Every structure is written in structure tokens, then in C-alpha cells.
mmCIF file of C-alpha atoms in Angstrom:
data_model
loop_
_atom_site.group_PDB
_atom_site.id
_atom_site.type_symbol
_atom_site.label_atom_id
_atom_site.label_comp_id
_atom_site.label_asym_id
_atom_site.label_seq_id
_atom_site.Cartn_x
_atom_site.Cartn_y
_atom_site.Cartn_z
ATOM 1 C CA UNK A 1 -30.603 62.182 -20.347
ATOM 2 C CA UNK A 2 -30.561 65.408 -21.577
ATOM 3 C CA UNK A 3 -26.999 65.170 -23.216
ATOM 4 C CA UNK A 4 -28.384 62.619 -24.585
ATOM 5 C CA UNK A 5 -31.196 64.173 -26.381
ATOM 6 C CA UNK A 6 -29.371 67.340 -27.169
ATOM 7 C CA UNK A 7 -26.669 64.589 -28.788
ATOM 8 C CA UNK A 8 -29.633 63.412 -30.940
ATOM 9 C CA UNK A 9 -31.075 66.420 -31.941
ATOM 10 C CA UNK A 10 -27.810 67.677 -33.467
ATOM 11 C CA UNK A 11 -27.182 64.818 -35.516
ATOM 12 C CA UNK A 12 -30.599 65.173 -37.066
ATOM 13 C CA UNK A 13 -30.160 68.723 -38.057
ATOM 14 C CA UNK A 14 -26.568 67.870 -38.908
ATOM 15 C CA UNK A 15 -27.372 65.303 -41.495
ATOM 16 C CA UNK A 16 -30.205 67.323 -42.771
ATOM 17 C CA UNK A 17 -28.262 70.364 -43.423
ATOM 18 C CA UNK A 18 -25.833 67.874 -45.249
ATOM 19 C CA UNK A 19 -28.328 66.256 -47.288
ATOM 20 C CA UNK A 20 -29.321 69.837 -48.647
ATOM 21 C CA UNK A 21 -26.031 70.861 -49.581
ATOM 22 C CA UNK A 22 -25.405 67.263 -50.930
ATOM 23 C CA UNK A 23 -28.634 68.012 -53.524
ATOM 24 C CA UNK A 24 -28.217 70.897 -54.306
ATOM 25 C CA UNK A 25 -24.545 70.545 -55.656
ATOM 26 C CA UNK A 26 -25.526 67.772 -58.025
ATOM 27 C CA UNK A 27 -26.663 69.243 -61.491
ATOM 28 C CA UNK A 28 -30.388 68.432 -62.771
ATOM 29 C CA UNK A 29 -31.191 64.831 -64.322
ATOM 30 C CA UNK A 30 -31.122 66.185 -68.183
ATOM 31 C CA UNK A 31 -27.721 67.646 -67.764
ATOM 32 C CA UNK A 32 -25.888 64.647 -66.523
ATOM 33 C CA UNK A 33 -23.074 63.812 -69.056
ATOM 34 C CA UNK A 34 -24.557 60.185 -70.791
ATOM 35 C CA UNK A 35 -21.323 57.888 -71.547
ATOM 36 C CA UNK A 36 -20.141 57.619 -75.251
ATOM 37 C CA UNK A 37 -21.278 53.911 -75.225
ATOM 38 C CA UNK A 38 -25.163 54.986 -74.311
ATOM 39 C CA UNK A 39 -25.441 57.614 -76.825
ATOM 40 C CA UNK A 40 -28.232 56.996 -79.922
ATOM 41 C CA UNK A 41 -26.469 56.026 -82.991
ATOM 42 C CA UNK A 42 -29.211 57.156 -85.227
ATOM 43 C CA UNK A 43 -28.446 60.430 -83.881
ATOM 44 C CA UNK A 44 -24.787 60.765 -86.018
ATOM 45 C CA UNK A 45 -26.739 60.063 -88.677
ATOM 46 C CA UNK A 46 -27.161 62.721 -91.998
ATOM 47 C CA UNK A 47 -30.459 63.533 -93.373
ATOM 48 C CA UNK A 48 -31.399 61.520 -96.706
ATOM 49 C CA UNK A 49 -30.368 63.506 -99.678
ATOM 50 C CA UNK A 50 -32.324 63.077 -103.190
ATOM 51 C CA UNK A 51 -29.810 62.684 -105.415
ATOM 52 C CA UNK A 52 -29.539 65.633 -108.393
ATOM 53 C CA UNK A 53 -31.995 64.733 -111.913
ATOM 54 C CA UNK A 54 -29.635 62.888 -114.481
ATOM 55 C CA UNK A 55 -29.340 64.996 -117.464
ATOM 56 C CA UNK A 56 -28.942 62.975 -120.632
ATOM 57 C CA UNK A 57 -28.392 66.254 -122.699
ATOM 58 C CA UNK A 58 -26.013 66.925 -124.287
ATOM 59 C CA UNK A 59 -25.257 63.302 -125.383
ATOM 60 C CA UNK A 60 -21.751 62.039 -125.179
ATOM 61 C CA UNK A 61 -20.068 61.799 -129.005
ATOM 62 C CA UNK A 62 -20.768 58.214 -129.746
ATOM 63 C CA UNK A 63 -24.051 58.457 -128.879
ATOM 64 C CA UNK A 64 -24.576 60.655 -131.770
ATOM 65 C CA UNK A 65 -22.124 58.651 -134.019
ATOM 66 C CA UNK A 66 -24.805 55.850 -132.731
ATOM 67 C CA UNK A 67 -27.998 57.874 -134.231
ATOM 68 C CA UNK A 68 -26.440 58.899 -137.133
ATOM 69 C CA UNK A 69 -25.177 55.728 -138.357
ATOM 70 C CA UNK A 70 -28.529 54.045 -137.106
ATOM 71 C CA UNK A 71 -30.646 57.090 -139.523
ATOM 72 C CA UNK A 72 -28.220 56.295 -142.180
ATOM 73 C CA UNK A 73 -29.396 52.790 -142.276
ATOM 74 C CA UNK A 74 -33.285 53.069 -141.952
ATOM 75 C CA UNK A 75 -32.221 55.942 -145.510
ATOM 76 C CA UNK A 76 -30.670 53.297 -146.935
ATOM 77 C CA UNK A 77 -33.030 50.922 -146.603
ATOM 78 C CA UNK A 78 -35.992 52.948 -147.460
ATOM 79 C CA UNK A 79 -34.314 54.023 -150.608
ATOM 80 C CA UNK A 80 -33.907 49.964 -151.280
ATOM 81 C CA UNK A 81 -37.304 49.182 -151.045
ATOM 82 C CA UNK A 82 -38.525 52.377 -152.941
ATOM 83 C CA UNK A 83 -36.275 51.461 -155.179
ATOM 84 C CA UNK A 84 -37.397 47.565 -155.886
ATOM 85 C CA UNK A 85 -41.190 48.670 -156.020
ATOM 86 C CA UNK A 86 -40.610 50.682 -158.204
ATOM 87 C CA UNK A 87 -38.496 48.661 -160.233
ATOM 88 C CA UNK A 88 -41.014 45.806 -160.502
ATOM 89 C CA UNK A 89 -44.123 48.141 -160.974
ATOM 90 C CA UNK A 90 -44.079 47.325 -164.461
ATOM 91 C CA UNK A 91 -43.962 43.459 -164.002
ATOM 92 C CA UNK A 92 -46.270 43.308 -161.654
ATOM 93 C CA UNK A 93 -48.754 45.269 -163.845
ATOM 94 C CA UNK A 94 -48.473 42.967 -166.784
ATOM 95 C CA UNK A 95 -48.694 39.576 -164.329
ATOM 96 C CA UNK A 96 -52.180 41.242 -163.008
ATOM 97 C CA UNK A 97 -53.047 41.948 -166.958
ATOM 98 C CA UNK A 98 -52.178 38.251 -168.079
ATOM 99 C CA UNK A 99 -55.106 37.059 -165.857
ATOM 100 C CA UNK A 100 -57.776 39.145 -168.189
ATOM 101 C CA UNK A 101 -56.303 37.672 -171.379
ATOM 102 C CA UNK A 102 -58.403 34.449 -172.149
ATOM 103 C CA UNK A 103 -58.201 31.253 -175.069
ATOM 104 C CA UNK A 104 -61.871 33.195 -176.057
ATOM 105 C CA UNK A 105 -60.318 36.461 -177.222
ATOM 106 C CA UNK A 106 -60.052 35.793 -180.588
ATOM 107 C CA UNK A 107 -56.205 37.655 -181.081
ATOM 108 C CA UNK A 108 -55.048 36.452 -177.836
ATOM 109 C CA UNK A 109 -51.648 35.711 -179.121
ATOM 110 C CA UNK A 110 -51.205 39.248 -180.024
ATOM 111 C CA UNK A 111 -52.571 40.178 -176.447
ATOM 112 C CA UNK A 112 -50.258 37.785 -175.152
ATOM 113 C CA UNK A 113 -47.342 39.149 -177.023
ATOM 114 C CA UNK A 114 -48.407 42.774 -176.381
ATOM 115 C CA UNK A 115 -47.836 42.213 -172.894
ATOM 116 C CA UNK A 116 -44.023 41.109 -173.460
ATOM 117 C CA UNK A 117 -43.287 43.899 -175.336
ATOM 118 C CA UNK A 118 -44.934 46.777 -173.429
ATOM 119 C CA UNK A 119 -42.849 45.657 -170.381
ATOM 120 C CA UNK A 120 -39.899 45.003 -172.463
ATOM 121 C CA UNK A 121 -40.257 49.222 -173.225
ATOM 122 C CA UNK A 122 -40.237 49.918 -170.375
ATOM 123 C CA UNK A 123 -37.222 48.241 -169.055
ATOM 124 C CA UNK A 124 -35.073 48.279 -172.365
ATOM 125 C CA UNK A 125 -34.415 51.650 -174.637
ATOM 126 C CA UNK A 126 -37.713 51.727 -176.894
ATOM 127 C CA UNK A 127 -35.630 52.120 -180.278
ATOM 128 C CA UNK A 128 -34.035 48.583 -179.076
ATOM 129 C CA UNK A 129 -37.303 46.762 -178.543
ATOM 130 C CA UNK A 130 -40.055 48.423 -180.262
ATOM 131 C CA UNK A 131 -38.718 47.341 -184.185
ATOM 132 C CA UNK A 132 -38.243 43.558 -183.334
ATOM 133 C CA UNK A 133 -40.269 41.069 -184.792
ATOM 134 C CA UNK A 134 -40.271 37.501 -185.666
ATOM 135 C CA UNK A 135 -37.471 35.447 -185.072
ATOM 136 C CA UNK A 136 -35.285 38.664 -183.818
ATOM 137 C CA UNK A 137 -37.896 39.239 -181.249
ATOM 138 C CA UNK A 138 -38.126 35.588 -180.166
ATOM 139 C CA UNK A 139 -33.977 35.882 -179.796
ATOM 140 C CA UNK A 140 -34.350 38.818 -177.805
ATOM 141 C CA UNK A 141 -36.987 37.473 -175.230
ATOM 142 C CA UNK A 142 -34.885 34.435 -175.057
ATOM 143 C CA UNK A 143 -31.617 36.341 -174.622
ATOM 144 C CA UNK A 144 -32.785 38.291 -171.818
ATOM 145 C CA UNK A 145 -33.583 35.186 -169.526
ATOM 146 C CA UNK A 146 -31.422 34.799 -166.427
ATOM 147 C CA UNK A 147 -30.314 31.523 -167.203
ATOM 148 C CA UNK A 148 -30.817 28.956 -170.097
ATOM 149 C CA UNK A 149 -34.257 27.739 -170.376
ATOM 150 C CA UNK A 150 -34.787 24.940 -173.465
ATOM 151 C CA UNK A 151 -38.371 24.579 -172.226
ATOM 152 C CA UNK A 152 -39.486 28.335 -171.410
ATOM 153 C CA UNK A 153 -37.521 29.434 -175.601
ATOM 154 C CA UNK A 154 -40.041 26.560 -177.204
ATOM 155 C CA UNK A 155 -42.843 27.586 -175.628
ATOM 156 C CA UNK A 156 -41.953 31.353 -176.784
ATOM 157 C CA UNK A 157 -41.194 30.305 -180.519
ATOM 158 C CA UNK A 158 -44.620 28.921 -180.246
ATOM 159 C CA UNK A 159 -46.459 31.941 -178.999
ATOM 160 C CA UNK A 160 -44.599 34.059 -181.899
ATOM 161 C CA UNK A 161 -45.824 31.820 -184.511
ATOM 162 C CA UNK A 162 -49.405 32.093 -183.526
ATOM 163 C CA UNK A 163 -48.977 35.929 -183.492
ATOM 164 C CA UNK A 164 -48.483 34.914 -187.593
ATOM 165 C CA UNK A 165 -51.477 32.512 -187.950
ATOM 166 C CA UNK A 166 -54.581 33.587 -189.153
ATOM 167 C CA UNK A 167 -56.393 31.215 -187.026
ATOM 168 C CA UNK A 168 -54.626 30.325 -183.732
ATOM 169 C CA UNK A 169 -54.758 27.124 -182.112
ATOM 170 C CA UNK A 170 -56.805 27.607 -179.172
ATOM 171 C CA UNK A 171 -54.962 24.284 -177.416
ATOM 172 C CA UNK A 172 -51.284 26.262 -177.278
ATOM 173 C CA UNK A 173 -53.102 29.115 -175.264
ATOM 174 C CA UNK A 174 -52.330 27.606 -172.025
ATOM 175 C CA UNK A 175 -48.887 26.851 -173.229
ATOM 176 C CA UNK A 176 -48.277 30.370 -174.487
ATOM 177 C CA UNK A 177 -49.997 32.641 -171.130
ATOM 178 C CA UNK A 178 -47.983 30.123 -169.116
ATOM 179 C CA UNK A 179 -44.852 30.990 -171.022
ATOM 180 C CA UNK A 180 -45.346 35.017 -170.812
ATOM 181 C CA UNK A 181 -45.958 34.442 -167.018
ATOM 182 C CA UNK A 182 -42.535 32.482 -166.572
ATOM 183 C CA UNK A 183 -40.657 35.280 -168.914
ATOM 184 C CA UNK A 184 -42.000 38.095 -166.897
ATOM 185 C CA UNK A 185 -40.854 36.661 -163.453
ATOM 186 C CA UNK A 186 -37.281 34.794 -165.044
ATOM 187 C CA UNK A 187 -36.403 37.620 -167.639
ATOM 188 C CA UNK A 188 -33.242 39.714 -166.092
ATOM 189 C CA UNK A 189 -34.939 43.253 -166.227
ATOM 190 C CA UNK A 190 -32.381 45.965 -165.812
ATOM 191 C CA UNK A 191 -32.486 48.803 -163.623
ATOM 192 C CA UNK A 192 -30.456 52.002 -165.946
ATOM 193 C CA UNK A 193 -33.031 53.160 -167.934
ATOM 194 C CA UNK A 194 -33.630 55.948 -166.183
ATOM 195 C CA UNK A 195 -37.449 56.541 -166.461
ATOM 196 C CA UNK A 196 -39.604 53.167 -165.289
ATOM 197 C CA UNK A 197 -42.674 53.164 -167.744
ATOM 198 C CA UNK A 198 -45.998 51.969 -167.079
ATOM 199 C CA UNK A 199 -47.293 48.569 -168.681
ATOM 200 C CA UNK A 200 -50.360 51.032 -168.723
ATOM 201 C CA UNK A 201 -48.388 53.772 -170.620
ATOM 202 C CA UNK A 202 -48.393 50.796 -173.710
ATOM 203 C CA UNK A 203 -52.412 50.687 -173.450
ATOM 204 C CA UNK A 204 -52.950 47.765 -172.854
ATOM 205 C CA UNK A 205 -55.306 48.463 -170.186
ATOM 206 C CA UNK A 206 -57.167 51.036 -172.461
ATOM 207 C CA UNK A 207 -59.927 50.227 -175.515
ATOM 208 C CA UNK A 208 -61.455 46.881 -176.570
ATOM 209 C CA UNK A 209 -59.374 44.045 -178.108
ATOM 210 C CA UNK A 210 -60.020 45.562 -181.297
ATOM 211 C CA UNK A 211 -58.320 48.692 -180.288
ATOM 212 C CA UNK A 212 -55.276 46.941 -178.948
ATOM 213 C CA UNK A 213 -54.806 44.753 -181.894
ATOM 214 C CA UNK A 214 -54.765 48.140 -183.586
ATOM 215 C CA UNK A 215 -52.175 49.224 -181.551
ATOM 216 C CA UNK A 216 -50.153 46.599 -181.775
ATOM 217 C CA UNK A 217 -47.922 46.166 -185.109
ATOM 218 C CA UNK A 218 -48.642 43.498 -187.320
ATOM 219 C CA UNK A 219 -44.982 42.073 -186.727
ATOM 220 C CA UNK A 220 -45.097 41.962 -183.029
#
């Protein structure tokens, strides 16, 4: 009986002696190796990185071949349009004074014709324009058309011969404004004269009808 306790007793202090040395050889919970395969894979990730600010200075060479030839073109084309307005100034003054001319004007042919010639100086040399008359004046308006007009020369022969008339017929007026109109918008105007005078600079938009009459030479 006793062996039999004493047997007992040293197996229980046995195993507890082993169970001590058993825990206290194994290493703490957080410092057992974790397999390869259980390991976070967000952990082997980098940190995001903001990529650098793009530069775009200095520009590459055909970028500035680019602006230059694109500067070049909005020149040109400002230069164009100056250019044209300027050119047509003239013409478009003496359209805007053919609406004030009326059949009651009593020397409304020589209105009329003062209009063609003041924008005819200031396209054409003045020593070329300013001495024609008549029949050479009448060749000259119908010479500087852009293109053959049977229609347009009549209707011009007939305002030049009521410049002449003492007494114009007051049913060719409509014939002859209409017929300045068409010449100022088909006549070929040139652009080498070098200086683009006014239809103003003439005075026609200055002084009553009796000063422009005045003005204008009896042979116009």
C-alpha cells in the first residue's frame, strides 16, 4: 500500500517537473517563426510614390517650329484683312454717299459723276484721271470694268451725257445711280498706288450742292 502511494506520488512530481521544463524551453507566442505561405502580402508592399511635376519648359524644337509657324499665320492674315479694308475704304465711302444723292437735286448727274471720279483718284494716279472728260472719261470707266458689260457702258454713256444737258431728264436718274453703284462694286480697282485716298478727301461730303458743283469741272 504504501509502495504504492510512494509509486504515485513520484510520478506526479515527475511529470510536473517535466511539464515545467517542457514550457519553459518553448519560445513566447510572438516569436514563433510564421511559415512563408501565412505571411501578409500587403506587407512586401512599397509605399505609394507621387510621381515628380511634369515640366513642359523648355519646349522640345518643334514645338516652337509649331508657334512660330502658327504666329506667322495669324501676321499674315491680319496684314490681309488690314490690307482689304483698307483697300475698299474708298468704295465703300462713295456706295454710303450714292444713297444721299437724289432725282430732286437739281445737278445730280454731276453728283453722280463726282462720285466716279473722286474714287477713281484715289485708286488711279490723279494726273491719269483727273483731265478726262467726255467720251475719254466714259472709255476709261468702261475700260476699267472686270469683264465686258454692254448693259452697265450704256447706262454710263447715258449718265455722261446728262452731265452735258442743261436740263437733265429726271426719268434716267434711276438708270444712272444704279449704274455708278454697279461700276463701283464691278470696276477692277488696283491696289499700287501707294497712298489710298479718301472719297472724303474729293469733298464730296463737304458744302451744299452748290459748292460741289463748284468743285467739280464743267467737263466731268
Amino acid at each position: 500500500m504504501q509502495s504504492s502511494i510512494f509509486s504515485t506520488h513520484f510520478l506526479s512530481n515527475f511529470l510536473s517537473s517535466y511539464t515545467k521544463s517542457a514550457a519553459q524551453s518553448m519560445p513566447p507566442a510572438n516569436q514563433i517563426p510564421v511559415p512563408p505561405q501565412q505571411q501578409d502580402p500587403l506587407a512586401q508592399l512599397r509605399d505609394i510614390h507621387v510621381p515628380t511635376e511634369v515640366n513642359i519648359w523648355p519646349l522640345d524644337w518643334g514645338w516652337w517650329v509649331a508657334i512660330a509657324v502658327v504666329l506667322l499665320a495669324l501676321f499674315c492674315l491680319y496684314k490681309a484683312i488690314t490690307a482689304h479694308i483698307r483697300h475698299n475704304k474708298a468704295r465703300k465711302q462713295a456706295l454710303a454717299l450714292l444713297e444721299s444723292i437724289s432725282a430732286q437735286q437739281s445737278n445730280w448727274p454731276v453728283a453722280l459723276n463726282s462720285i466716279l471720279k473722286r474714287t477713281a483718284m484715289s485708286y488711279y494716279p490723279t494726273q491719269q484721271v483727273a483731265g478726262l472728260y467726255g467720251k475719254q472719261w466714259q472709255a476709261f470707266l468702261t475700260s476699267a470694268l472686270k469683264s465686258s458689260d454692254s448693259k452697265l457702258e450704256s447706262d454710263l454713256g447715258l449718265l455722261v451725257s446728262n452731265v452735258y444737258q442743261a436740263t437733265p431728264n429726271p426719268s434716267d436718274f434711276e438708270t444712272c445711280k444704279g449704274a455708278v453703284k454697279n461700276w463701283l462694286s464691278k470696276a477692277k480697282l488696283p491696289k499700287n498706288k501707294g497712298a489710298y485716298g479718301d472719297v472724303n478727301d474729293g469733298g464730296l461730303n463737304d458744302g451744299s450742292p452748290h459748292d460741289k458743283q463748284a468743285k467739280e469741272p464743267h467737263h466731268a
